[in-house]
PDB file of C-alpha atoms and ligand atoms in Angstrom:
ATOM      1  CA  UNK A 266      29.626 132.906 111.970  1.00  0.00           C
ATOM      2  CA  UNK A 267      26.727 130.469 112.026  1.00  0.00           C
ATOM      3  CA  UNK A 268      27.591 126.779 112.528  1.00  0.00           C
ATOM      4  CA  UNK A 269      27.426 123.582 110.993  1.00  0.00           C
ATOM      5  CA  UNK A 270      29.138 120.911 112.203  1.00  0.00           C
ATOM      6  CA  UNK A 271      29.211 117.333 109.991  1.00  0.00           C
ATOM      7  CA  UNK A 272      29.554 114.694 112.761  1.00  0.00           C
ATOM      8  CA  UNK A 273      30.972 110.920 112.053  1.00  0.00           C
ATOM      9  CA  UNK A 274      30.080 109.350 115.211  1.00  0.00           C
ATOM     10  CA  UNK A 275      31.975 106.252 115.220  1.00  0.00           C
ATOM     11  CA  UNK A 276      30.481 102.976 114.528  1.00  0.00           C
ATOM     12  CA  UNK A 277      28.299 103.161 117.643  1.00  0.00           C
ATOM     13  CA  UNK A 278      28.441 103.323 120.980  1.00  0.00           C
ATOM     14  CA  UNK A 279      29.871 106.840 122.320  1.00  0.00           C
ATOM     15  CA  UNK A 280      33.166 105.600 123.529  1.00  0.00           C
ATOM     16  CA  UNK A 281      33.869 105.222 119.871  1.00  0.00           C
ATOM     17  CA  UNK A 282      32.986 108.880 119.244  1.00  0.00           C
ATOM     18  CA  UNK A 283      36.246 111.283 118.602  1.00  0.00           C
ATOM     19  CA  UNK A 284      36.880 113.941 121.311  1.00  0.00           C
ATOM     20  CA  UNK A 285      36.387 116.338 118.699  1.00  0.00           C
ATOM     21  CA  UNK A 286      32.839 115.073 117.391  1.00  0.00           C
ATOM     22  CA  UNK A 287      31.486 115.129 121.374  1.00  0.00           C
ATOM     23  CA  UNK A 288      32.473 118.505 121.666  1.00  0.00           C
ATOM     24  CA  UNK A 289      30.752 119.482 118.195  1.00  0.00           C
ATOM     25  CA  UNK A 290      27.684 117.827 119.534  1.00  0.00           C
ATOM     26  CA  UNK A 291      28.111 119.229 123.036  1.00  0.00           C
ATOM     27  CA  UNK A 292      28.295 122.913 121.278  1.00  0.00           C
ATOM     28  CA  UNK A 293      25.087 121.811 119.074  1.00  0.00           C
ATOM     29  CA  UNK A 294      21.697 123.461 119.955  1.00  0.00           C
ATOM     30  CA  UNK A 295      20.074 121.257 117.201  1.00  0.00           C
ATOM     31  CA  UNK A 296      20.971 117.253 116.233  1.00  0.00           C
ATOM     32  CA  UNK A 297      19.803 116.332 113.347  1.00  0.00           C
ATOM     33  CA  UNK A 298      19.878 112.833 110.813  1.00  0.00           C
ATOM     34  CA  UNK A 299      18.832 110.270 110.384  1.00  0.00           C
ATOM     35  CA  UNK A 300      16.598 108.188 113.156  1.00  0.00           C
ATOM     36  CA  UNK A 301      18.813 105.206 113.660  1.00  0.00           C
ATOM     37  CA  UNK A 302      22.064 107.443 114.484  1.00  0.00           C
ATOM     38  CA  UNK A 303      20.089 110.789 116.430  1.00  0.00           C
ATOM     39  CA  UNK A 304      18.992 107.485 118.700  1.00  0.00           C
ATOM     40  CA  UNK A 305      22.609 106.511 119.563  1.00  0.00           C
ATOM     41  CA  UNK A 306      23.498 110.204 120.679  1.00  0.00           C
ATOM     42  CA  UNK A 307      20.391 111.796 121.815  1.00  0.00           C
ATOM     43  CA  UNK A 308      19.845 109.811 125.252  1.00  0.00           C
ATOM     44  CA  UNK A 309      23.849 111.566 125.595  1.00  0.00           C
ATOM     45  CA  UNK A 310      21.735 115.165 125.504  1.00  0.00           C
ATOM     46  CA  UNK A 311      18.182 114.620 126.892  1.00  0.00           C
ATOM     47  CA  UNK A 312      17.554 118.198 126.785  1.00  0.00           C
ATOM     48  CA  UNK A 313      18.305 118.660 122.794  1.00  0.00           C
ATOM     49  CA  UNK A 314      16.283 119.323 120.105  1.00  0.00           C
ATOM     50  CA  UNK A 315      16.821 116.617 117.536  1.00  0.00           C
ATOM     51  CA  UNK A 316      15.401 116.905 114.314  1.00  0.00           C
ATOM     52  CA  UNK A 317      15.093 113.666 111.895  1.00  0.00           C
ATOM     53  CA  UNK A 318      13.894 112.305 108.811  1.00  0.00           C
ATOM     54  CA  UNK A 319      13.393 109.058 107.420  1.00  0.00           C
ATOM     55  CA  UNK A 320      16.088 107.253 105.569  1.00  0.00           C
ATOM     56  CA  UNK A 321      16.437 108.051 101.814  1.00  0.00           C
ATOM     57  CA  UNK A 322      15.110 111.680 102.417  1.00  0.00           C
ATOM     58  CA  UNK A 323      19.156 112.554 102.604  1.00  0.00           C
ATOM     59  CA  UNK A 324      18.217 115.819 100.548  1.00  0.00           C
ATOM     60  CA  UNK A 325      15.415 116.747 102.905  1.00  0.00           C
ATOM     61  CA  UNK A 326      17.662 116.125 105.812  1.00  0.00           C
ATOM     62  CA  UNK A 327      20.347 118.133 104.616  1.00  0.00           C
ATOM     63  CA  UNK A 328      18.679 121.257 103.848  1.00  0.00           C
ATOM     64  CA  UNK A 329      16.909 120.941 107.286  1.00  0.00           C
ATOM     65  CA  UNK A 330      20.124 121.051 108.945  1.00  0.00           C
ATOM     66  CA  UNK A 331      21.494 124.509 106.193  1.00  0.00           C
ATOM     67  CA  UNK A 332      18.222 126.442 107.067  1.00  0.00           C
ATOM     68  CA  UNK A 333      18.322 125.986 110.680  1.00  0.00           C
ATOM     69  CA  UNK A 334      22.019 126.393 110.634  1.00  0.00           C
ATOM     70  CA  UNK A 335      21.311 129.706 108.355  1.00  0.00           C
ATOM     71  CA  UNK A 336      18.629 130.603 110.588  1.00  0.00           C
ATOM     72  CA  UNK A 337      20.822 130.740 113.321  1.00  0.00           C
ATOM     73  CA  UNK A 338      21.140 127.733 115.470  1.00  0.00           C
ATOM     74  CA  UNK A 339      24.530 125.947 115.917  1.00  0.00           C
ATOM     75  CA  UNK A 340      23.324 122.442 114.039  1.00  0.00           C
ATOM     76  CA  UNK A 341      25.429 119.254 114.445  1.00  0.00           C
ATOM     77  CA  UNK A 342      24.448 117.063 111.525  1.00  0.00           C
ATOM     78  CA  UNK A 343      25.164 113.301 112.471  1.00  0.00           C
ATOM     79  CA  UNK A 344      25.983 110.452 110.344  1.00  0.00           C
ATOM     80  CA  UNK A 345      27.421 106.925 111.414  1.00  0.00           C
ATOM     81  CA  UNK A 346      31.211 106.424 111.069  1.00  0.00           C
ATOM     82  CA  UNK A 347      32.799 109.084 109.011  1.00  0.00           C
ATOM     83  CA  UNK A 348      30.425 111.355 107.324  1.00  0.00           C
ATOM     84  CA  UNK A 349      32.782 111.670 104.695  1.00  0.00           C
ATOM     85  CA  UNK A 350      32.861 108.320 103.614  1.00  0.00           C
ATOM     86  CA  UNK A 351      28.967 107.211 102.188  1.00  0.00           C
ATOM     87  CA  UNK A 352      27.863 110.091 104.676  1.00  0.00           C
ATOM     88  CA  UNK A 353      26.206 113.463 104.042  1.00  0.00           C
ATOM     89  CA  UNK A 354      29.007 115.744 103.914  1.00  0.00           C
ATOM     90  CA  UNK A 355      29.463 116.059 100.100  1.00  0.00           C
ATOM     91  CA  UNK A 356      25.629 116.494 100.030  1.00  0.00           C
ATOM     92  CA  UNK A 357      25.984 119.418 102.523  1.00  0.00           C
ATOM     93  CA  UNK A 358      28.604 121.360 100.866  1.00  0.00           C
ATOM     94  CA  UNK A 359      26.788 120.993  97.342  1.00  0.00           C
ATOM     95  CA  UNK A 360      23.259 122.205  98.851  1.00  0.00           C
ATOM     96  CA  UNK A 361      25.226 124.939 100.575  1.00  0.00           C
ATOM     97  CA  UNK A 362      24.382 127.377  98.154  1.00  0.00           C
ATOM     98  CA  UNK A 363      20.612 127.375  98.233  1.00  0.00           C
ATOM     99  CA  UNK A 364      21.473 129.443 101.802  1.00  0.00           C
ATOM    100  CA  UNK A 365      22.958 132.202 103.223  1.00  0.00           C
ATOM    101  CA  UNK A 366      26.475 131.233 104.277  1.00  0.00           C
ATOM    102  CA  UNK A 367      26.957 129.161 106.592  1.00  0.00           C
ATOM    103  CA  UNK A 368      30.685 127.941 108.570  1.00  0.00           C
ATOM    104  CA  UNK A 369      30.336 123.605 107.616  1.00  0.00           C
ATOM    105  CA  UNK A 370      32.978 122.028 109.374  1.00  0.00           C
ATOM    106  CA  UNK A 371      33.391 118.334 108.497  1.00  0.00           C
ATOM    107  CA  UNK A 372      34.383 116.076 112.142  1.00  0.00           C
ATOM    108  CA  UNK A 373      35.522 113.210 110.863  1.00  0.00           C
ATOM    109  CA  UNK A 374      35.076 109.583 112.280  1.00  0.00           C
ATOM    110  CA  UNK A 375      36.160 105.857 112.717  1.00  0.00           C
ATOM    111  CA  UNK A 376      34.581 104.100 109.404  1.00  0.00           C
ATOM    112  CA  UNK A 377      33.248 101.095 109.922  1.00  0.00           C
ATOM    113  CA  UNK A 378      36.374  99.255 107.359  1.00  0.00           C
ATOM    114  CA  UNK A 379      38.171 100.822 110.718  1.00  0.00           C
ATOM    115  CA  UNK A 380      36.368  99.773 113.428  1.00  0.00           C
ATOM    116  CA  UNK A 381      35.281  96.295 111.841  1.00  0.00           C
ATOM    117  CA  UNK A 382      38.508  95.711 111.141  1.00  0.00           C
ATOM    118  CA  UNK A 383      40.215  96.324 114.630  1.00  0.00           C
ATOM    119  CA  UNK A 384      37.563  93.591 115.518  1.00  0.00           C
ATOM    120  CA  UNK A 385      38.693  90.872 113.049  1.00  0.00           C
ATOM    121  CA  UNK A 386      42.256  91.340 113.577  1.00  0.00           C
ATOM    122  CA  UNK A 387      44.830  93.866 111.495  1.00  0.00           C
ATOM    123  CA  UNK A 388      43.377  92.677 108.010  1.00  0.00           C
ATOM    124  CA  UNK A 389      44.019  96.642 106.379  1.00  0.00           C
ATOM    125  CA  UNK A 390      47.563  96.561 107.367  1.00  0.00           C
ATOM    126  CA  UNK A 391      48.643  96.949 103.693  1.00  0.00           C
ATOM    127  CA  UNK A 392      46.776  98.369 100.626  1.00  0.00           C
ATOM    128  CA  UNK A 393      42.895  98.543 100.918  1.00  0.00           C
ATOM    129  CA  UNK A 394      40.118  99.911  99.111  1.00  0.00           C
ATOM    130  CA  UNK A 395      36.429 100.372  99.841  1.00  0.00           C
ATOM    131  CA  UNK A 396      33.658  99.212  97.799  1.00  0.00           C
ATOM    132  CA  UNK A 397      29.907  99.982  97.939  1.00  0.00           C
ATOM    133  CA  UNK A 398      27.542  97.683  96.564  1.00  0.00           C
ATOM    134  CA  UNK A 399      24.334  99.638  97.009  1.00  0.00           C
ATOM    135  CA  UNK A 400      23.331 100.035  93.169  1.00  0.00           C
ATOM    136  CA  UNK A 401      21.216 102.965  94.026  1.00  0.00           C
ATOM    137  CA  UNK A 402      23.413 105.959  93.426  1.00  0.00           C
ATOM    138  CA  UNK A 403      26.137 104.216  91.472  1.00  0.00           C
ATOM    139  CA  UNK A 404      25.148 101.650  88.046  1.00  0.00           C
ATOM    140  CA  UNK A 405      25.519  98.032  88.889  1.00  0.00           C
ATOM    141  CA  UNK A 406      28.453  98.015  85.821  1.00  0.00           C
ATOM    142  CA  UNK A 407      30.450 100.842  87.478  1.00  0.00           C
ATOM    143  CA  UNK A 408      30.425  98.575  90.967  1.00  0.00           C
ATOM    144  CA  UNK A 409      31.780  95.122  88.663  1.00  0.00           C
ATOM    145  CA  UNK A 410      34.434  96.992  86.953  1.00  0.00           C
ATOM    146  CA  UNK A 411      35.456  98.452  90.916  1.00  0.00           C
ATOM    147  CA  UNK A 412      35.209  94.738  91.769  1.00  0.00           C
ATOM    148  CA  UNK A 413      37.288  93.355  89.118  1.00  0.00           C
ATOM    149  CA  UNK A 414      39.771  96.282  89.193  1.00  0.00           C
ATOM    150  CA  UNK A 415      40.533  95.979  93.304  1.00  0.00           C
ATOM    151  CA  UNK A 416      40.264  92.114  92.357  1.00  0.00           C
ATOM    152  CA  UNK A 417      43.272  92.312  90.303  1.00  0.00           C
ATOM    153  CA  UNK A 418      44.882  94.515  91.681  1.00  0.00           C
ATOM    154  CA  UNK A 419      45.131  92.326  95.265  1.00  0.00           C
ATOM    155  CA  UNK A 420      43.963  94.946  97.281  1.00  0.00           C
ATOM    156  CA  UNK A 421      42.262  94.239 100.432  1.00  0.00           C
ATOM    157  CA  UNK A 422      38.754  95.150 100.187  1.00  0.00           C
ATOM    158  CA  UNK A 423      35.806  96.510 102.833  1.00  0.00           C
ATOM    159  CA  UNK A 424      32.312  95.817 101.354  1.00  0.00           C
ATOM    160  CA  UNK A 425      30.069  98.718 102.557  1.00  0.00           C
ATOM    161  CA  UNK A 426      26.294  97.971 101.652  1.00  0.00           C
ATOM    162  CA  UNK A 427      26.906  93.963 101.413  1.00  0.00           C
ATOM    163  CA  UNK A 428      23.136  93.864 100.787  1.00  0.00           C
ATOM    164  CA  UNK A 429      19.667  94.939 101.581  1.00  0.00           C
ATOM    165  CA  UNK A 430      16.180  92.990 101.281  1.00  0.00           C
ATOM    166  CA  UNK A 431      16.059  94.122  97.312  1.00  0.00           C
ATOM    167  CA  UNK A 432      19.934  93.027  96.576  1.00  0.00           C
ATOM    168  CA  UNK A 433      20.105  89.774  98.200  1.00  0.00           C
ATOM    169  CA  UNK A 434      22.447  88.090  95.812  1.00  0.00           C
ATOM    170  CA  UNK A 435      24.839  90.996  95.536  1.00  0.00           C
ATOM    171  CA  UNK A 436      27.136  89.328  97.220  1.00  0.00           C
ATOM    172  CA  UNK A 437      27.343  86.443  95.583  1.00  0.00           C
ATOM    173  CA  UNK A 438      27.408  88.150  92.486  1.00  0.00           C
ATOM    174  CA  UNK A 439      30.989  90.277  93.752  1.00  0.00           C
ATOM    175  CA  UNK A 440      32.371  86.655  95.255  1.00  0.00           C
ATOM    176  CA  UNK A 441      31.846  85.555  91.732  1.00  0.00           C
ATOM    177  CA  UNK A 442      33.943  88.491  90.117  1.00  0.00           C
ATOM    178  CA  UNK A 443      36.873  87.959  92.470  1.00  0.00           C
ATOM    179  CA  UNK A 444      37.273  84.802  92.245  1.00  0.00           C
ATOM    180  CA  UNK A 445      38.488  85.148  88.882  1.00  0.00           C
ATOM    181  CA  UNK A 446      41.531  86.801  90.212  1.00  0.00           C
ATOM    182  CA  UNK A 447      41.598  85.275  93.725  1.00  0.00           C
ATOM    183  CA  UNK A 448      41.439  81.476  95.163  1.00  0.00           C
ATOM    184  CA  UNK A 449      38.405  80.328  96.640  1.00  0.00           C
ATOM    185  CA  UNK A 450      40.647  79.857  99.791  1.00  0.00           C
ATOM    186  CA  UNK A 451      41.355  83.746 100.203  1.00  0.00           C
ATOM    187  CA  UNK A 452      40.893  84.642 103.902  1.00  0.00           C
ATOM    188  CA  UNK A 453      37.856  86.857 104.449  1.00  0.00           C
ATOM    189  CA  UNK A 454      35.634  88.252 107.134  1.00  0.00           C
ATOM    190  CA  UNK A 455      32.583  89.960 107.952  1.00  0.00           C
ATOM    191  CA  UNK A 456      31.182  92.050 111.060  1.00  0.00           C
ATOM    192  CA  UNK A 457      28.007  92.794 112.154  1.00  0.00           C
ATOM    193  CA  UNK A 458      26.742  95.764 114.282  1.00  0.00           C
ATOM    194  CA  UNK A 459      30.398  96.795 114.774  1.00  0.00           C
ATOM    195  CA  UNK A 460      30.425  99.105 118.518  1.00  0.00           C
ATOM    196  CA  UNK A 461      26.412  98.229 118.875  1.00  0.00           C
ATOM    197  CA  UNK A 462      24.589  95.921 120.686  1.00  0.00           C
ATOM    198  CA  UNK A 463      24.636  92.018 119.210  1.00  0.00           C
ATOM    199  CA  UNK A 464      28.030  92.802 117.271  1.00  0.00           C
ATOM    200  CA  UNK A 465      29.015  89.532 115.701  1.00  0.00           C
ATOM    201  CA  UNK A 466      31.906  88.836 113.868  1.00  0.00           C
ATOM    202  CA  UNK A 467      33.097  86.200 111.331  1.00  0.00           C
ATOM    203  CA  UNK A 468      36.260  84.630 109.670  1.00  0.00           C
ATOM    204  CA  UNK A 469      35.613  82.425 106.708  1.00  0.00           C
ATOM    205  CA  UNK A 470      36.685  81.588 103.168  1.00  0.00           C
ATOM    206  CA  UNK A 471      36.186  83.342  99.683  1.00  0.00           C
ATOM    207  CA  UNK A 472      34.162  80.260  98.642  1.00  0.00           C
ATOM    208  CA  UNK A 473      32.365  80.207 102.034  1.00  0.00           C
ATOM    209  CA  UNK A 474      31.529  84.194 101.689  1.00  0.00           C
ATOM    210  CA  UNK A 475      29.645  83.812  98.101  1.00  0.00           C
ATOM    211  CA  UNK A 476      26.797  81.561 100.331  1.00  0.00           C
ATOM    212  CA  UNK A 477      26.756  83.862 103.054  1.00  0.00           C
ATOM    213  CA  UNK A 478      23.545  85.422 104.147  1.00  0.00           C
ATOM    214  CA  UNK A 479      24.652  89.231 105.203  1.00  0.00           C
ATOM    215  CA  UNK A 480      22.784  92.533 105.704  1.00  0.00           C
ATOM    216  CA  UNK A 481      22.935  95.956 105.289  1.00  0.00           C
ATOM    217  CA  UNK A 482      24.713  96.541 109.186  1.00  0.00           C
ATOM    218  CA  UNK A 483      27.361  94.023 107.994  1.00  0.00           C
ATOM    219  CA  UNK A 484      31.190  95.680 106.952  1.00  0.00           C
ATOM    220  CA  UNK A 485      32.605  92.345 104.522  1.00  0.00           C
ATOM    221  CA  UNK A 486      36.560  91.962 104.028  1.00  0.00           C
ATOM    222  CA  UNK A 487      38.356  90.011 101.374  1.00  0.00           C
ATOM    223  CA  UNK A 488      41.379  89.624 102.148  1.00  0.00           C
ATOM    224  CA  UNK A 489      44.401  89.858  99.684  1.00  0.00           C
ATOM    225  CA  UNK A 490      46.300  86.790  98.528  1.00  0.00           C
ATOM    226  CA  UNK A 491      48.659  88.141 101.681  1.00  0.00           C
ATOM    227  CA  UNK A 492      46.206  87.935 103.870  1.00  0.00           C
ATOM    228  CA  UNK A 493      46.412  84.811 106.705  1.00  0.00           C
ATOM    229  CA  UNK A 494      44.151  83.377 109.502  1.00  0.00           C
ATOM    230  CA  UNK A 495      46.298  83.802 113.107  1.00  0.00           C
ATOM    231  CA  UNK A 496      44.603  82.349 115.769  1.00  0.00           C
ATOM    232  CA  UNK A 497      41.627  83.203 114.688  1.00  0.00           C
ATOM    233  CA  UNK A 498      42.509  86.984 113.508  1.00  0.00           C
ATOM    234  CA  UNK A 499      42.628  87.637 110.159  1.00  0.00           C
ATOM    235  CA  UNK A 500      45.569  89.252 109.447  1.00  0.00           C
ATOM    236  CA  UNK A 501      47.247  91.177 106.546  1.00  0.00           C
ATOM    237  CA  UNK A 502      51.576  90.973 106.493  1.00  0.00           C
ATOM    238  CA  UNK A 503      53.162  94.333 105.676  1.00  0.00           C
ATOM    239  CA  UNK A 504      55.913  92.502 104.856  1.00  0.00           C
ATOM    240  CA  UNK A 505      58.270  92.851 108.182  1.00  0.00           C
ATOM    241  CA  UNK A 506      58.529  89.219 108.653  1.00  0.00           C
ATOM    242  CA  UNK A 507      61.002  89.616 106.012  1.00  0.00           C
ATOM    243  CA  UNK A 508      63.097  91.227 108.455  1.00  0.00           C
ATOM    244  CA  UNK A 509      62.626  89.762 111.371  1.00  0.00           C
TER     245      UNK A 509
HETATM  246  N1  SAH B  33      29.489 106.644 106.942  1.00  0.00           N
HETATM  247  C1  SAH B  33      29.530 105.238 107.291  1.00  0.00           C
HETATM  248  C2  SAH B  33      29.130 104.340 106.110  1.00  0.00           C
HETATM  249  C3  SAH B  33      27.698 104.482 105.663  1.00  0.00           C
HETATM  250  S1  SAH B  33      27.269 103.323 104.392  1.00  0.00           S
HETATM  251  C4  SAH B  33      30.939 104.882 107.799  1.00  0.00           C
HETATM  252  O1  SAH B  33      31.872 105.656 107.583  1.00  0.00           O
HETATM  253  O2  SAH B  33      31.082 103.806 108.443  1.00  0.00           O
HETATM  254  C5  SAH B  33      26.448 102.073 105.365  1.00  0.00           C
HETATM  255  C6  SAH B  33      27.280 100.807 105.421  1.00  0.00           C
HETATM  256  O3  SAH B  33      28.386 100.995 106.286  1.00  0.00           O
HETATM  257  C7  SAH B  33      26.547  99.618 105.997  1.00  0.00           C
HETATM  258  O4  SAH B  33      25.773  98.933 105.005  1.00  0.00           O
HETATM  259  C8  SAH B  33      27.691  98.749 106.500  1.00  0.00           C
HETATM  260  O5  SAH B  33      28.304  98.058 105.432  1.00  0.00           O
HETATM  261  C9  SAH B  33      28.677  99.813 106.976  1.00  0.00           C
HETATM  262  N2  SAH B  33      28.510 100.088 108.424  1.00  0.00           N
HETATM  263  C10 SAH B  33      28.293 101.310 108.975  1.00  0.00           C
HETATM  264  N3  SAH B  33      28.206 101.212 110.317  1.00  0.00           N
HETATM  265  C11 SAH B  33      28.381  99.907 110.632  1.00  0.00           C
HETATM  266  C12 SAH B  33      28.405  99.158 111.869  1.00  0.00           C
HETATM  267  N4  SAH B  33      28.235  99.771 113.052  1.00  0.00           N
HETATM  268  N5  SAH B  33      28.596  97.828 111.797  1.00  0.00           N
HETATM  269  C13 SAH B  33      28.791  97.204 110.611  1.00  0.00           C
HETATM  270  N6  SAH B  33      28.784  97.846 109.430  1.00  0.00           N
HETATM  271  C14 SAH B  33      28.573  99.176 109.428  1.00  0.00           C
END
């Protein structure tokens, strides 16, 4: 059966790639994606053909990878962390039948609320959720009542898409909606490049994080009202110290 394997790669550098997502690749005649991630694996495989297009051309990209993978090539399609989470596998499996069938198998990989996290301390060690603040495939109101909802709720929360040159102020904008359910001194965090060269990491406050300056490689955490600062780690209780 002809092959299509949907690669999450990790947050960057290959010894943060699955076992199972280097042997997809390994198996691949054809890598294809999106420039920033082919880069990280294709100096792994100098002699592979590695097709790309430019980001926002996720449709284009994705039908590249079905017609060679129709055509006949074993394709490994990569994204960056888990290509199930903000990745192209949905896209893949709802373009799937403009071509003759094909075998998709999704690899999963370590999201960046995973990997970011391990690097700020154990903040997801109780309830999380993850919200996207890119408004360009979801309305701005849909992303304030997500905000508001996780707010009250007192889930932990991972910030994909913190903000790009166009949405500078998003993040103010979702400090503003939680901090009508959650104290100014709420323990948060941020990472930046997370497994890449230059990561950077920060703890801070919920007041602190509204005038932060942060990009679109940065992973945000709020923490819960649970949440604590432990030598330096920010850290979410699951509630053994109860029992100890
Ligand atoms: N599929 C990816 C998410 C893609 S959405 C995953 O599972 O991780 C893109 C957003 O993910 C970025 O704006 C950033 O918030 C986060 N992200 C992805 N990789 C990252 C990294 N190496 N360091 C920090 N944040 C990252």
């Amino acid at each position: 059966m002809k092959k299509l394997y949907v690669v999450g790669l990790g947050p960057g550098e290959p010894a943060g790639m699955t076992y199972r997502a280097r042997a997809a690749l390994d198996k691949a005649d054809v890598l294809c994606g999106y420039t920033v991630y082919t880069d990280l694996v294709a100096p792994l495989y100098p002699g592979k053909e590695v097709l790309t297009t430019p980001m926002r051309r996720e449709i284009d990209r994705c039908r590249m990878a079905l017609e060679r993978a129709a055509g006949g090539d074993t394709v490994a399609m990569v994204c960056s962390g888990d290509a199930g989470v903000y990745g192209m596998a949905c896209l893949i499996y709802q373009l799937a039948g403009e071509f003759p069938p094909v075998d998709i198998e999704i690899v999963p990989g370590v999201t960046a609320a995973v990997s970011g996290a391990a690097v700020l301390g154990a903040p997801l060690s109780h309830d999380f959720c993850v919200i996207s603040l890119s408004d360009l495939l979801t309305p701005w109101e849909t992303i304030e009542k997500r905000l508001r909802a996780a707010g009250e709720a007192d889930f932990c929360i991972a910030l994909y898409n913190p903000a790009s040159r166009k949405r500078a102020d998003y993040l103010r904008r979702a400090c503003a909606i939680l901090l009508e359910s959650r104290s100014p001194e709420t323990v948060c965090g941020w990472v930046r490049s997370i497994g890449r060269d230059g990561q950077t990491a920060k703890l801070l406050t919920l007041a602190q994080l509204q005038d932060e300056t942060v990009d679109m490689f940065t992973t945000v955490f709020i923490g819960s009202s649970q949440t604590r600062a432990l030598d330096g780690k920010m850290v979410t209780p699951r509630g053994y110290e109860a029992k100890l």
